[in-house]
């Protein structure tokens, strides 16, 4: 029996989105996060985004290029007057060789700002976290075509 390759939506949808801060927590697409809801209440936020500048267009890039891109993303987030927590996106697929992607978790960011940053850094998707505390995968790049 031939196994169908997973689509990017399935891969991103199954990923683990770990936020590192005073208390570490993991976000999953479509799953309510009690930790996220508590953060919103504690810090008076109603949204957040999980962003990376690594591996533009889903193509593996060198550690050096990813590090430099992440630094530029952090500078842009800061220039927009948002604070960010260190984060990492982790592939949850068995036998995957995809590296964890250094990321930023940006509480309080406006959805349009998050989308624009994702597009500027040539990402296929961002993880948007609305007030419901149920993260949503937003496919944002015109080059993306569902498999």
PDB file of N, CA and C in Angstrom, residues 25-75:
ATOM      1  N   UNK A  25       4.979  26.521  27.905  1.00  0.00           N
ATOM      2  CA  UNK A  25       3.751  25.846  27.501  1.00  0.00           C
ATOM      3  C   UNK A  25       3.796  25.567  26.006  1.00  0.00           C
ATOM      4  N   UNK A  26       2.980  24.615  25.584  1.00  0.00           N
ATOM      5  CA  UNK A  26       2.951  24.185  24.193  1.00  0.00           C
ATOM      6  C   UNK A  26       1.581  24.478  23.604  1.00  0.00           C
ATOM      7  N   UNK A  27       1.596  25.044  22.400  1.00  0.00           N
ATOM      8  CA  UNK A  27       0.368  25.321  21.668  1.00  0.00           C
ATOM      9  C   UNK A  27       0.224  24.308  20.544  1.00  0.00           C
ATOM     10  N   UNK A  28      -1.026  23.962  20.260  1.00  0.00           N
ATOM     11  CA  UNK A  28      -1.346  23.060  19.144  1.00  0.00           C
ATOM     12  C   UNK A  28      -2.485  23.695  18.357  1.00  0.00           C
ATOM     13  N   UNK A  29      -2.415  23.554  17.059  1.00  0.00           N
ATOM     14  CA  UNK A  29      -3.456  24.085  16.183  1.00  0.00           C
ATOM     15  C   UNK A  29      -4.805  23.480  16.561  1.00  0.00           C
ATOM     16  N   UNK A  30      -5.794  24.351  16.745  1.00  0.00           N
ATOM     17  CA  UNK A  30      -7.156  23.897  17.002  1.00  0.00           C
ATOM     18  C   UNK A  30      -7.437  23.403  18.405  1.00  0.00           C
ATOM     19  N   UNK A  31      -6.465  23.500  19.325  1.00  0.00           N
ATOM     20  CA  UNK A  31      -6.669  23.012  20.688  1.00  0.00           C
ATOM     21  C   UNK A  31      -6.614  24.176  21.682  1.00  0.00           C
ATOM     22  N   UNK A  32      -7.651  24.273  22.492  1.00  0.00           N
ATOM     23  CA  UNK A  32      -7.700  25.309  23.524  1.00  0.00           C
ATOM     24  C   UNK A  32      -6.474  25.193  24.421  1.00  0.00           C
ATOM     25  N   UNK A  33      -5.891  26.352  24.769  1.00  0.00           N
ATOM     26  CA  UNK A  33      -4.734  26.379  25.666  1.00  0.00           C
ATOM     27  C   UNK A  33      -5.083  27.153  26.931  1.00  0.00           C
ATOM     28  N   UNK A  34      -5.158  26.416  28.038  1.00  0.00           N
ATOM     29  CA  UNK A  34      -5.411  27.044  29.324  1.00  0.00           C
ATOM     30  C   UNK A  34      -4.281  28.004  29.683  1.00  0.00           C
ATOM     31  N   UNK A  35      -3.043  27.616  29.381  1.00  0.00           N
ATOM     32  CA  UNK A  35      -1.885  28.478  29.677  1.00  0.00           C
ATOM     33  C   UNK A  35      -1.956  29.775  28.887  1.00  0.00           C
ATOM     34  N   UNK A  36      -2.378  29.705  27.646  1.00  0.00           N
ATOM     35  CA  UNK A  36      -2.518  30.908  26.825  1.00  0.00           C
ATOM     36  C   UNK A  36      -3.623  31.807  27.373  1.00  0.00           C
ATOM     37  N   UNK A  37      -4.743  31.219  27.746  1.00  0.00           N
ATOM     38  CA  UNK A  37      -5.854  31.999  28.304  1.00  0.00           C
ATOM     39  C   UNK A  37      -5.415  32.698  29.597  1.00  0.00           C
ATOM     40  N   UNK A  38      -4.669  31.988  30.449  1.00  0.00           N
ATOM     41  CA  UNK A  38      -4.154  32.610  31.686  1.00  0.00           C
ATOM     42  C   UNK A  38      -3.223  33.776  31.364  1.00  0.00           C
ATOM     43  N   UNK A  39      -2.361  33.586  30.374  1.00  0.00           N
ATOM     44  CA  UNK A  39      -1.456  34.671  29.983  1.00  0.00           C
ATOM     45  C   UNK A  39      -2.253  35.887  29.523  1.00  0.00           C
ATOM     46  N   UNK A  40      -3.288  35.667  28.715  1.00  0.00           N
ATOM     47  CA  UNK A  40      -4.129  36.771  28.252  1.00  0.00           C
ATOM     48  C   UNK A  40      -4.744  37.518  29.435  1.00  0.00           C
ATOM     49  N   UNK A  41      -5.256  36.780  30.405  1.00  0.00           N
ATOM     50  CA  UNK A  41      -5.879  37.409  31.565  1.00  0.00           C
ATOM     51  C   UNK A  41      -4.854  38.160  32.420  1.00  0.00           C
ATOM     52  N   UNK A  42      -3.687  37.557  32.635  1.00  0.00           N
ATOM     53  CA  UNK A  42      -2.645  38.182  33.458  1.00  0.00           C
ATOM     54  C   UNK A  42      -2.088  39.451  32.820  1.00  0.00           C
ATOM     55  N   UNK A  43      -1.924  39.424  31.503  1.00  0.00           N
ATOM     56  CA  UNK A  43      -1.267  40.542  30.823  1.00  0.00           C
ATOM     57  C   UNK A  43      -2.223  41.414  30.027  1.00  0.00           C
ATOM     58  N   UNK A  44      -3.519  41.146  30.158  1.00  0.00           N
ATOM     59  CA  UNK A  44      -4.542  41.939  29.497  1.00  0.00           C
ATOM     60  C   UNK A  44      -4.361  41.976  27.975  1.00  0.00           C
ATOM     61  N   UNK A  45      -4.139  40.804  27.383  1.00  0.00           N
ATOM     62  CA  UNK A  45      -4.035  40.681  25.925  1.00  0.00           C
ATOM     63  C   UNK A  45      -5.244  39.922  25.406  1.00  0.00           C
ATOM     64  N   UNK A  46      -5.501  40.095  24.123  1.00  0.00           N
ATOM     65  CA  UNK A  46      -6.592  39.366  23.492  1.00  0.00           C
ATOM     66  C   UNK A  46      -6.135  38.601  22.259  1.00  0.00           C
ATOM     67  N   UNK A  47      -4.834  38.643  21.993  1.00  0.00           N
ATOM     68  CA  UNK A  47      -4.315  37.936  20.833  1.00  0.00           C
ATOM     69  C   UNK A  47      -2.816  37.747  20.989  1.00  0.00           C
ATOM     70  N   UNK A  48      -2.287  36.874  20.147  1.00  0.00           N
ATOM     71  CA  UNK A  48      -0.848  36.640  20.079  1.00  0.00           C
ATOM     72  C   UNK A  48      -0.570  35.954  18.751  1.00  0.00           C
ATOM     73  N   UNK A  49       0.708  35.913  18.404  1.00  0.00           N
ATOM     74  CA  UNK A  49       1.123  35.165  17.216  1.00  0.00           C
ATOM     75  C   UNK A  49       2.430  34.459  17.505  1.00  0.00           C
ATOM     76  N   UNK A  50       2.601  33.350  16.860  1.00  0.00           N
ATOM     77  CA  UNK A  50       3.817  32.560  16.932  1.00  0.00           C
ATOM     78  C   UNK A  50       4.481  32.725  15.572  1.00  0.00           C
ATOM     79  N   UNK A  51       5.643  33.372  15.544  1.00  0.00           N
ATOM     80  CA  UNK A  51       6.294  33.753  14.292  1.00  0.00           C
ATOM     81  C   UNK A  51       7.714  33.222  14.216  1.00  0.00           C
ATOM     82  N   UNK A  52       8.161  32.944  13.011  1.00  0.00           N
ATOM     83  CA  UNK A  52       9.557  32.599  12.775  1.00  0.00           C
ATOM     84  C   UNK A  52      10.011  33.259  11.481  1.00  0.00           C
ATOM     85  N   UNK A  53      11.315  33.406  11.352  1.00  0.00           N
ATOM     86  CA  UNK A  53      11.910  33.861  10.094  1.00  0.00           C
ATOM     87  C   UNK A  53      12.747  32.743   9.478  1.00  0.00           C
ATOM     88  N   UNK A  54      12.755  31.591  10.115  1.00  0.00           N
ATOM     89  CA  UNK A  54      13.590  30.469   9.674  1.00  0.00           C
ATOM     90  C   UNK A  54      13.006  29.773   8.450  1.00  0.00           C
ATOM     91  N   UNK A  55      13.893  29.231   7.646  1.00  0.00           N
ATOM     92  CA  UNK A  55      13.534  28.381   6.517  1.00  0.00           C
ATOM     93  C   UNK A  55      12.431  28.974   5.644  1.00  0.00           C
ATOM     94  N   UNK A  56      12.694  30.153   5.031  1.00  0.00           N
ATOM     95  CA  UNK A  56      11.681  30.805   4.192  1.00  0.00           C
ATOM     96  C   UNK A  56      11.112  29.867   3.129  1.00  0.00           C
ATOM     97  N   UNK A  57       9.828  29.987   2.904  1.00  0.00           N
ATOM     98  CA  UNK A  57       9.078  29.204   1.933  1.00  0.00           C
ATOM     99  C   UNK A  57       9.172  27.699   2.193  1.00  0.00           C
ATOM    100  N   UNK A  58       9.463  27.328   3.458  1.00  0.00           N
ATOM    101  CA  UNK A  58       9.514  25.924   3.817  1.00  0.00           C
ATOM    102  C   UNK A  58      10.734  25.192   3.280  1.00  0.00           C
ATOM    103  N   UNK A  59      11.779  25.943   2.918  1.00  0.00           N
ATOM    104  CA  UNK A  59      13.004  25.347   2.389  1.00  0.00           C
ATOM    105  C   UNK A  59      14.087  25.447   3.462  1.00  0.00           C
ATOM    106  N   UNK A  60      14.728  24.312   3.778  1.00  0.00           N
ATOM    107  CA  UNK A  60      15.777  24.317   4.799  1.00  0.00           C
ATOM    108  C   UNK A  60      16.879  25.298   4.415  1.00  0.00           C
ATOM    109  N   UNK A  61      17.262  26.094   5.389  1.00  0.00           N
ATOM    110  CA  UNK A  61      18.282  27.126   5.222  1.00  0.00           C
ATOM    111  C   UNK A  61      19.350  26.880   6.276  1.00  0.00           C
ATOM    112  N   UNK A  62      20.533  27.410   6.054  1.00  0.00           N
ATOM    113  CA  UNK A  62      21.629  27.184   7.002  1.00  0.00           C
ATOM    114  C   UNK A  62      21.315  27.796   8.362  1.00  0.00           C
ATOM    115  N   UNK A  63      21.945  27.253   9.388  1.00  0.00           N
ATOM    116  CA  UNK A  63      21.779  27.782  10.744  1.00  0.00           C
ATOM    117  C   UNK A  63      22.161  29.251  10.800  1.00  0.00           C
ATOM    118  N   UNK A  64      23.228  29.625  10.103  1.00  0.00           N
ATOM    119  CA  UNK A  64      23.687  31.022  10.102  1.00  0.00           C
ATOM    120  C   UNK A  64      22.639  31.942   9.493  1.00  0.00           C
ATOM    121  N   UNK A  65      22.083  31.542   8.340  1.00  0.00           N
ATOM    122  CA  UNK A  65      21.053  32.364   7.687  1.00  0.00           C
ATOM    123  C   UNK A  65      19.802  32.463   8.565  1.00  0.00           C
ATOM    124  N   UNK A  66      19.414  31.341   9.170  1.00  0.00           N
ATOM    125  CA  UNK A  66      18.246  31.356  10.048  1.00  0.00           C
ATOM    126  C   UNK A  66      18.483  32.245  11.258  1.00  0.00           C
ATOM    127  N   UNK A  67      19.669  32.185  11.850  1.00  0.00           N
ATOM    128  CA  UNK A  67      20.000  33.015  13.010  1.00  0.00           C
ATOM    129  C   UNK A  67      19.911  34.499  12.646  1.00  0.00           C
ATOM    130  N   UNK A  68      20.483  34.856  11.506  1.00  0.00           N
ATOM    131  CA  UNK A  68      20.448  36.264  11.075  1.00  0.00           C
ATOM    132  C   UNK A  68      19.023  36.723  10.786  1.00  0.00           C
ATOM    133  N   UNK A  69      18.232  35.866  10.148  1.00  0.00           N
ATOM    134  CA  UNK A  69      16.837  36.211   9.855  1.00  0.00           C
ATOM    135  C   UNK A  69      16.037  36.370  11.145  1.00  0.00           C
ATOM    136  N   UNK A  70      16.279  35.486  12.121  1.00  0.00           N
ATOM    137  CA  UNK A  70      15.585  35.590  13.411  1.00  0.00           C
ATOM    138  C   UNK A  70      15.935  36.900  14.108  1.00  0.00           C
ATOM    139  N   UNK A  71      17.181  37.304  14.041  1.00  0.00           N
ATOM    140  CA  UNK A  71      17.590  38.582  14.647  1.00  0.00           C
ATOM    141  C   UNK A  71      16.860  39.748  13.989  1.00  0.00           C
ATOM    142  N   UNK A  72      16.720  39.699  12.657  1.00  0.00           N
ATOM    143  CA  UNK A  72      15.993  40.765  11.945  1.00  0.00           C
ATOM    144  C   UNK A  72      14.516  40.764  12.352  1.00  0.00           C
ATOM    145  N   UNK A  73      13.928  39.577  12.476  1.00  0.00           N
ATOM    146  CA  UNK A  73      12.529  39.487  12.910  1.00  0.00           C
ATOM    147  C   UNK A  73      12.365  40.079  14.307  1.00  0.00           C
ATOM    148  N   UNK A  74      13.251  39.725  15.220  1.00  0.00           N
ATOM    149  CA  UNK A  74      13.171  40.255  16.592  1.00  0.00           C
ATOM    150  C   UNK A  74      13.280  41.770  16.584  1.00  0.00           C
ATOM    151  N   UNK A  75      14.151  42.315  15.753  1.00  0.00           N
ATOM    152  CA  UNK A  75      14.307  43.769  15.666  1.00  0.00           C
ATOM    153  C   UNK A  75      13.030  44.413  15.124  1.00  0.00           C
TER     154      UNK A  75
END
